[in-house]
Short mmCIF file of C-alpha atoms in Angstrom, two decimals:
data_model
loop_
_atom_site.label_atom_id
_atom_site.label_comp_id
_atom_site.label_asym_id
_atom_site.label_seq_id
_atom_site.Cartn_x
_atom_site.Cartn_y
_atom_site.Cartn_z
CA MET A 32 0.00 0.00 0.00
CA HIS A 33 1.53 3.33 -1.06
CA ARG A 34 0.65 6.79 0.18
CA PRO A 35 1.99 10.19 -0.94
CA LEU A 36 3.87 12.11 1.72
CA GLY A 37 1.40 14.96 1.36
CA ARG A 38 -1.21 12.81 3.12
CA LEU A 39 0.92 11.89 6.13
CA ASN A 40 -0.68 12.24 9.54
CA GLY A 41 0.06 15.76 10.77
CA SER A 42 2.02 14.70 13.83
CA VAL A 43 4.09 12.26 11.78
CA ARG A 44 4.83 14.92 9.16
CA SER A 45 5.85 17.39 11.87
CA SER A 46 8.25 14.93 13.48
CA LEU A 47 9.80 14.00 10.12
CA LEU A 48 10.26 17.65 9.18
CA ALA A 49 11.84 18.33 12.55
CA ALA A 50 14.26 15.50 11.93
CA GLY A 51 15.14 16.93 8.51
CA VAL A 52 13.82 13.84 6.73
CA LEU A 53 11.23 15.63 4.60
CA ALA A 54 11.73 18.80 2.62
CA GLY A 55 8.96 19.05 0.08
CA GLY A 56 9.76 15.67 -1.45
CA VAL A 57 13.43 16.47 -2.05
CA LEU A 58 16.23 17.29 0.32
CA GLY A 59 16.91 20.90 1.12
CA ALA A 60 19.58 23.07 -0.49
CA GLY A 61 23.10 21.96 0.25
CA GLN A 62 22.04 18.41 1.16
CA ALA A 63 23.10 15.44 -0.94
CA GLN A 64 20.53 12.72 -1.42
CA ALA A 65 21.51 9.28 -0.23
CA GLN A 66 22.10 6.76 -3.00
CA SER A 67 21.46 3.07 -3.50
CA MET A 68 23.11 0.77 -6.03
CA VAL A 69 20.28 -0.62 -8.15
CA ALA A 70 20.64 -3.18 -10.92
CA ALA A 71 18.63 -4.98 -13.58
CA MET A 72 19.12 -8.73 -13.44
CA VAL A 73 19.55 -11.03 -16.42
CA PRO A 74 16.03 -11.52 -17.79
CA ASP A 75 14.01 -14.67 -17.47
CA VAL A 76 11.93 -15.87 -20.41
CA ILE A 77 8.38 -17.08 -19.77
CA SER A 78 7.40 -17.63 -23.40
CA ALA A 79 8.51 -16.57 -26.87
CA THR A 80 7.45 -12.96 -26.27
CA GLN A 81 6.92 -12.75 -22.52
CA GLY A 82 9.47 -12.31 -19.79
CA GLY A 83 11.26 -9.57 -17.94
CA CYS A 84 13.69 -9.05 -15.13
CA ASP A 85 13.91 -8.07 -11.48
CA LEU A 86 15.41 -4.86 -10.24
CA ILE A 87 17.50 -5.42 -7.14
CA VAL A 88 19.24 -3.19 -4.58
CA ILE A 89 22.84 -4.24 -3.99
CA ASP A 90 25.16 -3.78 -1.03
CA PRO A 91 28.37 -3.06 -2.99
CA GLN A 92 30.55 -4.00 -0.02
CA THR A 93 29.21 -7.54 0.41
CA GLY A 94 27.40 -8.34 -2.85
CA SER A 95 24.22 -9.16 -0.95
CA TRP A 96 21.04 -7.87 -2.53
CA GLN A 97 17.29 -7.48 -2.06
CA PHE A 98 14.47 -7.69 -4.57
CA TYR A 99 13.06 -4.25 -5.37
CA MET A 100 10.51 -4.57 -8.20
CA ARG A 101 9.63 -6.55 -11.31
CA VAL A 102 9.82 -5.14 -14.86
CA ASN A 103 8.21 -7.10 -17.67
CA PHE A 104 9.09 -6.58 -21.33
CA ASP A 105 9.43 -8.44 -24.64
CA THR A 106 12.45 -10.70 -24.25
CA THR A 107 12.53 -11.86 -27.89
CA GLY A 108 16.11 -12.07 -29.12
CA SER A 109 17.44 -12.29 -25.56
CA ARG A 110 16.58 -8.68 -24.87
CA ALA A 111 17.79 -7.30 -21.55
CA LEU A 112 17.73 -4.01 -19.71
CA ARG A 113 21.02 -2.19 -20.32
CA GLY A 114 22.13 1.35 -19.54
CA LEU A 115 20.04 1.57 -16.37
CA THR A 116 20.01 5.20 -15.22
CA ALA A 117 18.40 7.44 -12.62
CA LEU A 118 16.28 10.38 -13.77
CA PRO A 119 15.95 13.66 -11.84
CA ASN A 120 12.35 12.90 -10.78
CA ASN A 121 13.55 9.78 -8.94
CA ARG A 122 12.35 7.53 -11.73
CA LEU A 123 14.54 5.13 -13.67
CA ALA A 124 15.11 4.45 -17.35
CA ALA A 125 16.98 1.89 -19.43
CA LEU A 126 17.39 0.43 -22.89
CA VAL A 127 15.54 -2.71 -23.91
CA TYR A 128 18.58 -4.05 -25.70
CA ARG A 129 19.17 -7.22 -27.68
CA ASP A 130 21.78 -9.21 -25.78
CA ASP A 131 22.28 -12.33 -27.88
CA GLY A 132 25.73 -11.52 -29.26
CA THR A 133 24.61 -10.67 -32.80
CA ALA A 134 24.61 -7.25 -34.43
CA ASN A 135 21.83 -5.40 -32.67
CA ASN A 136 18.40 -4.40 -33.84
CA VAL A 137 16.82 -1.13 -32.83
CA ALA A 138 16.82 -0.70 -29.05
CA ARG A 139 13.88 0.92 -27.29
CA PRO A 140 13.77 3.07 -24.15
CA ILE A 141 11.83 2.00 -21.07
CA SER A 142 10.78 4.31 -18.25
CA ILE A 143 10.28 2.83 -14.78
CA ASP A 144 8.29 4.39 -11.94
CA PRO A 145 9.32 2.84 -8.60
CA PHE A 146 6.65 4.82 -6.74
CA THR A 147 3.85 2.96 -8.52
CA GLY A 148 5.73 -0.11 -9.72
CA THR A 149 4.76 0.67 -13.33
CA PHE A 150 6.83 0.96 -16.50
CA ALA A 151 6.38 1.83 -20.16
CA VAL A 152 8.37 0.83 -23.25
CA SER A 153 8.54 3.63 -25.82
CA THR A 154 10.16 4.44 -29.16
CA PHE A 155 12.90 6.97 -29.83
CA GLY A 156 12.42 9.84 -32.20
CA ALA A 157 14.53 10.09 -35.38
CA PRO A 158 17.32 9.29 -36.03
CA LEU A 159 17.45 6.81 -33.12
CA ALA A 160 14.15 5.23 -34.16
CA THR A 161 15.97 3.35 -36.94
CA ALA A 162 19.45 3.19 -35.39
CA TYR A 163 21.37 0.84 -33.12
CA SER A 164 21.65 2.41 -29.65
CA GLU A 165 24.10 1.13 -27.05
CA GLY A 166 25.31 3.62 -24.42
CA PHE A 167 22.44 5.19 -22.45
CA GLU A 168 22.74 7.50 -19.43
CA TYR A 169 21.03 10.56 -17.97
CA SER A 170 23.49 13.47 -17.96
CA PRO A 171 22.83 16.21 -15.39
CA ARG A 172 25.05 18.56 -17.38
CA HIS A 173 22.76 18.23 -20.42
CA ASN A 174 19.53 17.68 -18.46
CA ALA A 175 18.92 14.95 -21.00
CA ILE A 176 19.83 11.35 -21.73
CA LEU A 177 23.03 10.75 -23.68
CA VAL A 178 22.74 7.91 -26.20
CA SER A 179 25.59 6.51 -28.29
CA PHE A 180 24.36 5.03 -31.55
CA GLY A 181 25.26 3.84 -35.01
CA ALA A 182 23.90 1.94 -37.95
CA VAL A 183 21.79 -1.16 -37.31
CA GLY A 184 23.90 -4.27 -37.77
CA ASN A 185 27.13 -2.51 -36.81
CA PHE A 186 28.34 -2.75 -33.23
CA ALA A 187 30.49 0.38 -33.60
CA THR A 188 28.56 3.30 -32.06
CA THR A 189 30.25 6.46 -33.25
CA ARG A 190 27.43 9.02 -33.00
CA LEU A 191 25.98 10.73 -29.96
CA ALA A 192 22.53 12.13 -29.22
CA THR A 193 20.74 13.90 -26.41
CA VAL A 194 17.19 12.71 -25.75
CA ASP A 195 14.28 14.14 -23.78
CA PRO A 196 13.43 11.43 -21.19
CA THR A 197 9.77 12.48 -21.05
CA THR A 198 8.99 12.38 -24.80
CA TRP A 199 12.00 10.38 -26.09
CA ASN A 200 12.41 12.97 -28.83
CA VAL A 201 15.98 13.56 -29.96
CA LEU A 202 17.13 17.04 -28.95
CA ALA A 203 20.45 16.99 -30.82
CA SER A 204 22.63 14.45 -32.59
CA THR A 205 26.07 14.36 -34.16
CA ASN A 206 27.50 12.89 -37.29
CA ALA A 207 30.17 10.21 -36.91
CA LEU A 208 32.66 11.39 -34.30
CA ALA A 209 36.22 11.72 -35.53
CA GLY A 210 38.69 9.56 -33.63
CA VAL A 211 35.99 7.65 -31.72
CA ALA A 212 35.70 3.98 -32.65
CA ASP A 213 33.00 2.85 -30.23
CA MET A 214 31.13 3.92 -27.09
CA ASP A 215 29.73 0.82 -25.40
CA SER A 216 28.61 2.44 -22.15
CA ILE A 217 28.16 5.87 -20.60
CA ALA A 218 28.28 6.96 -16.96
CA SER A 219 27.57 10.48 -15.73
CA THR A 220 27.86 12.56 -12.56
CA PRO A 221 26.73 16.15 -12.01
CA THR A 222 30.13 17.32 -13.30
CA GLU A 223 31.37 14.63 -15.70
CA ASP A 224 30.29 12.34 -18.55
CA TYR A 225 32.40 9.22 -19.16
CA PHE A 226 32.43 6.92 -22.21
CA PHE A 227 33.70 3.35 -22.13
CA ASP A 228 35.09 1.00 -24.76
CA LEU A 229 37.19 -1.39 -22.69
CA ASN A 230 37.88 -3.75 -25.59
CA SER A 231 39.42 -0.97 -27.69
CA THR A 232 42.84 -1.73 -29.16
CA ILE A 233 43.84 1.85 -28.36
CA ALA A 234 44.48 2.17 -24.62
CA SER A 235 43.83 5.91 -24.47
CA GLY A 236 40.40 5.36 -26.00
CA ARG A 237 39.09 2.88 -23.44
CA VAL A 238 37.75 5.52 -21.05
CA ARG A 239 37.06 9.04 -22.28
CA ARG A 240 35.49 12.07 -20.66
CA LEU A 241 33.42 14.72 -22.37
CA THR A 242 35.26 18.05 -22.47
CA ALA A 243 32.70 20.05 -24.50
CA LEU A 244 28.96 19.48 -24.31
CA MET A 245 26.48 18.58 -26.99
CA PRO A 246 25.69 19.49 -29.69
CA SER A 247 29.43 19.88 -30.46
CA PRO A 248 31.09 17.38 -28.13
CA THR A 249 34.81 16.91 -27.70
CA PHE A 250 36.58 14.19 -25.77
CA ALA A 251 39.77 13.64 -23.80
CA SER A 252 41.32 10.43 -22.54
CA PHE A 253 40.42 9.81 -18.90
CA ALA A 254 41.99 6.40 -18.18
CA SER A 255 43.89 3.67 -20.04
CA PRO A 256 43.17 0.44 -18.15
CA PRO A 257 43.97 -2.99 -19.63
CA ALA A 258 41.65 -4.21 -22.36
CA GLN A 259 38.72 -6.23 -21.07
CA ALA A 260 35.84 -7.90 -22.89
CA LEU A 261 32.36 -8.99 -21.81
CA VAL A 262 31.81 -6.25 -19.29
CA TYR A 263 28.41 -4.77 -18.55
CA ASP A 264 26.88 -1.50 -17.50
CA PHE A 265 28.93 1.23 -15.80
CA ALA A 266 27.79 3.52 -12.98
CA ALA A 267 29.51 6.56 -11.49
CA HIS A 268 28.55 7.56 -7.96
CA PRO A 269 27.10 11.09 -8.20
CA ALA A 270 28.91 12.34 -5.09
CA THR A 271 32.26 10.52 -5.15
CA GLY A 272 32.62 9.86 -8.89
CA GLN A 273 33.65 6.24 -8.17
CA ILE A 274 33.15 4.18 -11.35
CA THR A 275 31.81 0.64 -10.98
CA PHE A 276 30.94 -1.99 -13.59
CA THR A 277 30.41 -5.74 -13.69
CA ASP A 278 32.37 -8.56 -15.26
CA SER A 279 32.29 -12.38 -14.93
CA GLY A 280 29.00 -12.53 -16.79
CA GLY A 281 27.59 -9.67 -14.74
CA LYS A 282 28.23 -11.47 -11.46
CA ARG A 283 31.08 -9.44 -9.97
CA LEU A 284 31.42 -5.74 -9.17
CA VAL A 285 34.63 -4.10 -10.36
CA ARG A 286 35.89 -0.59 -9.56
CA LEU A 287 38.00 1.51 -11.87
CA SER A 288 40.77 3.38 -10.03
CA GLY A 289 43.00 5.31 -12.39
CA ASN A 290 44.27 2.75 -14.89
CA THR A 291 43.65 -0.16 -12.51
CA TYR A 292 40.74 -2.53 -11.99
CA ILE A 293 39.92 -3.42 -8.39
CA ASN A 294 37.82 -6.55 -8.07
CA GLY A 295 34.97 -6.14 -5.62
CA ALA A 296 32.20 -8.32 -4.26
CA THR A 297 30.65 -11.20 -6.16
CA LEU A 298 26.89 -10.99 -6.14
CA ALA A 299 25.16 -13.33 -3.70
CA GLU A 300 23.02 -16.28 -4.80
CA ASP A 301 24.78 -16.47 -8.17
CA ALA A 302 22.94 -13.34 -9.35
CA ALA A 303 23.90 -11.81 -12.70
CA ILE A 304 23.03 -8.30 -13.82
CA ARG A 305 23.00 -6.28 -17.04
CA GLY A 306 22.06 -2.75 -15.97
CA LEU A 307 23.65 -0.80 -13.09
CA ALA A 308 22.96 2.64 -11.59
CA TRP A 309 23.08 4.75 -8.46
CA ALA A 310 19.69 6.15 -7.51
CA THR A 311 17.63 7.51 -4.64
CA LEU A 312 14.79 5.01 -4.37
CA PRO A 313 11.45 5.29 -2.59
CA PRO A 314 10.69 2.47 -0.14
CA ARG A 315 8.94 -0.63 -1.46
CA ASN A 316 8.09 -4.12 -0.21
CA ALA A 317 7.21 -3.33 3.39
CA SER A 318 7.75 -6.53 5.36
CA VAL A 319 6.29 -7.42 8.75
CA PRO A 320 5.49 -10.67 10.57
CA GLY A 321 2.33 -12.36 9.40
CA PHE A 322 1.21 -12.96 12.98
CA ALA A 323 2.33 -11.92 16.45
CA GLY A 324 1.52 -13.22 19.89
CA ALA A 325 2.73 -13.27 23.45
CA CYS A 326 1.67 -14.80 26.73
CA LEU A 327 -0.42 -12.79 29.14
CA GLY A 328 1.93 -10.32 30.80
CA GLY A 329 4.71 -11.13 28.35
CA THR A 330 6.44 -9.08 25.65
CA ALA A 331 5.80 -9.01 21.90
CA THR A 332 8.17 -7.54 19.31
CA LEU A 333 7.12 -6.64 15.77
CA THR A 334 9.81 -5.70 13.24
CA ALA A 335 9.21 -3.89 9.94
CA SER A 336 11.55 -3.41 7.00
CA ALA A 337 11.49 -2.05 3.47
CA VAL A 338 13.73 -1.97 0.40
CA GLY A 339 14.89 1.37 -0.96
CA THR A 340 17.26 4.14 0.01
CA PRO A 341 17.74 4.69 3.75
CA PRO A 342 17.50 6.33 6.18
CA PHE A 343 13.95 5.20 6.87
CA THR A 344 11.56 6.61 9.44
CA PHE A 345 9.04 4.31 11.14
CA ALA A 346 5.63 5.11 12.62
CA TRP A 347 3.62 2.22 14.13
CA ARG A 348 -0.17 2.26 14.39
CA LYS A 349 -2.63 0.23 16.43
CA ASN A 350 -5.97 -0.30 14.67
CA GLY A 351 -5.04 2.60 12.41
CA ILE A 352 -4.26 5.02 15.25
CA LEU A 353 -0.72 6.34 15.64
CA ILE A 354 1.00 4.96 18.74
CA ASP A 355 2.39 7.83 20.77
CA PRO A 356 6.20 7.57 20.60
CA VAL A 357 6.44 9.46 23.88
CA ALA A 358 4.49 6.73 25.66
CA ASN A 359 6.28 3.98 23.72
CA PRO A 360 9.52 5.18 22.08
CA SER A 361 9.84 1.94 20.10
CA ALA A 362 6.79 3.04 18.05
CA ALA A 363 9.15 5.33 16.13
CA THR A 364 11.65 2.57 15.36
CA ALA A 365 11.77 -0.47 13.09
CA THR A 366 10.94 -2.77 16.03
CA LEU A 367 7.82 -2.15 18.07
CA VAL A 368 8.08 -3.56 21.59
CA LEU A 369 4.87 -4.22 23.53
CA SER A 370 5.44 -5.10 27.18
CA ASP A 371 3.12 -6.57 29.81
CA ILE A 372 0.71 -7.82 27.16
CA GLY A 373 -2.94 -7.70 28.14
CA PRO A 374 -6.36 -7.77 26.43
CA ASP A 375 -6.07 -4.11 25.39
CA ASP A 376 -3.05 -4.99 23.23
CA VAL A 377 -5.02 -7.43 21.07
CA ALA A 378 -5.30 -5.46 17.84
CA SER A 379 -4.09 -5.04 14.26
CA TYR A 380 -0.74 -3.26 13.91
CA THR A 381 0.69 -1.52 10.83
CA CYS A 382 3.88 0.41 10.22
CA GLU A 383 4.33 3.43 7.97
CA ILE A 384 7.86 3.42 6.52
CA SER A 385 9.16 6.66 4.99
CA ASN A 386 12.26 8.10 3.44
CA SER A 387 12.95 11.48 1.85
CA LEU A 388 10.74 10.63 -1.12
CA HIS A 389 7.74 8.61 -0.11
CA ALA A 390 5.88 6.58 2.50
CA ILE A 391 4.38 3.10 2.35
CA VAL A 392 2.22 1.26 4.86
CA SER A 393 2.91 -2.34 5.80
CA PRO A 394 0.32 -5.11 5.73
CA PRO A 395 -1.50 -5.45 9.06
CA VAL A 396 -0.10 -7.70 11.77
CA PRO A 397 -2.73 -9.27 14.04
CA LEU A 398 -1.56 -9.65 17.63
CA THR A 399 -3.18 -12.16 19.98
CA ILE A 400 -2.54 -13.33 23.52
CA CYS A 401 -0.97 -16.76 23.61
CA THR A 402 -3.07 -17.88 26.57
CA ALA A 403 -1.79 -21.47 26.58
CA ASP A 404 1.87 -20.45 26.96
CA PHE A 405 1.62 -20.84 30.73
CA ASN A 406 5.36 -20.53 31.40
CA CYS A 407 5.82 -17.58 28.99
CA ASP A 408 8.69 -19.13 27.05
CA GLY A 409 7.27 -18.17 23.64
CA SER A 410 5.90 -21.57 22.67
CA VAL A 411 3.04 -23.89 23.63
CA ASP A 412 4.86 -27.16 24.19
CA ASN A 413 5.01 -30.25 26.40
CA SER A 414 5.75 -28.30 29.56
CA ASP A 415 2.56 -26.28 29.02
CA PHE A 416 0.67 -29.52 28.33
CA ASN A 417 1.87 -31.05 31.59
CA PHE A 418 0.78 -27.94 33.48
CA PHE A 419 -2.63 -28.00 31.77
CA VAL A 420 -3.15 -31.63 32.78
CA THR A 421 -2.53 -30.82 36.46
CA GLN A 422 -5.16 -28.07 36.29
CA TYR A 423 -7.58 -30.23 34.32
CA VAL A 424 -7.50 -32.85 37.07
CA VAL A 425 -8.38 -30.22 39.71
CA PHE A 426 -11.24 -29.03 37.46
CA LEU A 427 -12.85 -26.14 39.38
CA CYS A 428 -11.01 -22.85 39.61
CA GLY A 429 -11.88 -22.40 43.27
CA GLU A 430 -10.68 -25.79 44.40
CA GLU A 431 -7.54 -26.49 46.36
CA GLY A 432 -4.56 -27.19 44.13
CA MET A 433 -5.66 -24.84 41.32
CA SER A 434 -3.00 -22.25 40.42
CA ALA A 435 -3.70 -18.64 41.32
CA GLY A 436 -5.79 -16.93 38.69
CA CYS A 437 -6.79 -20.27 37.16
CA PRO A 438 -4.70 -19.66 34.01
CA ALA A 439 -5.78 -22.96 32.40
CA ASP A 440 -9.41 -21.77 32.33
CA LEU A 441 -8.96 -20.61 28.76
CA THR A 442 -12.69 -20.04 28.20
CA SER A 443 -13.17 -18.11 31.48
CA ASP A 444 -16.13 -20.22 32.61
CA GLY A 445 -14.79 -21.04 36.09
CA GLN A 446 -13.52 -24.53 35.33
CA VAL A 447 -10.84 -26.33 33.36
CA ASP A 448 -12.74 -28.69 31.09
CA GLU A 449 -13.04 -30.07 27.56
CA GLN A 450 -13.70 -26.62 26.09
CA ASP A 451 -10.42 -25.37 27.52
CA PHE A 452 -8.66 -28.45 26.20
CA ALA A 453 -9.93 -27.70 22.69
CA VAL A 454 -8.49 -24.17 22.91
CA PHE A 455 -5.22 -25.56 24.25
CA VAL A 456 -4.89 -28.09 21.43
CA THR A 457 -5.33 -25.34 18.82
CA GLN A 458 -2.45 -23.36 20.29
CA PHE A 459 -0.38 -26.49 20.96
CA ASN A 460 -0.57 -27.45 17.28
CA ARG A 461 0.66 -23.98 16.29
CA LEU A 462 3.53 -24.28 18.81
CA LEU A 463 5.14 -20.83 18.49
CA CYS A 464 3.26 -17.88 19.92
CA GLY A 465 4.36 -15.63 17.09
CA GLU A 466 3.04 -17.87 14.30
#
């Protein structure tokens, strides 16, 4: 469930503004937005014309990753998402690019809205509509997408265009660029645009930087690393300028440092990617326990999480009503702690998870009292059964030998009988109070 920040509960909005988390949907002047490494995985094919790929958020230090959203597109001809890039409105874009090792057909742009989970494949304006496009990256310096392109059936991309990412019309394009053999990938920061052809036979041409902007671009050599084939999309961190790409079939992150490659983390679970970008992502995929429970007088903990760009802010609700974080400070954290559980705590709990862009609400978590967990160890097991049997034999709550409060009277009818046993068996079969 997604909700615009403009509809946040007033007290929540006030607390987020006070913390500097919200500033009209973007961070205030002088603040740099946090960034996440997002990637498009190798596509999976469902049928001849149906398939798509998952977008994932990667921890570049460890290679671990989390699913972010699904993007479906025509996978005919082993098409994949290449040139993944972040747009200034916190959307994403990429090329639907033929990845089968033959001279390419016409590639098409795709726009991706992570706020709604929607996407749209479009068509470039002329001359890209009938050309082979390869490099694809939003350039802050041009306020447009840079696309390297050439003739269909020829892998050499020696022309450059700027494209409007809202209409996909070509704003400007060049003729063949003198002294430029190929531009496989592009990576941009607010101050630089880099062009990559790592399999070039000319070392000085493997990484270039743009020294004069479109429509009359000029280039200078930026780095001369060793030649390398079968590499995939490049991404430059917008704040640090660190350039990262993938090799080993898209399974390993590699950093470019001067003329040297520094091997980084291998992606977990044998993941392989084709598109790579840095982006500020709204939260998605709010996750909470499906069920929560605790013994009478015990403690219940409910933990929420989301995938996107941290930091996240958390606001827990009970039956739709905001829990006062002054009364329970954990209500403003990822883990809600409810102590001394009693009947008033039996309710449905949700968590609103926000970052600087957006807020989502988790699915509801029903909380019940685990009345048959007599020893409060978090499970209804044999020790609870043995205790129940001793109470069942006594029968009446007021009789000698019955424990104080008659806890085994699960139906509250003044005796421990078959009805209580039926309730006990239900909880015994579930075993864990939080299931």
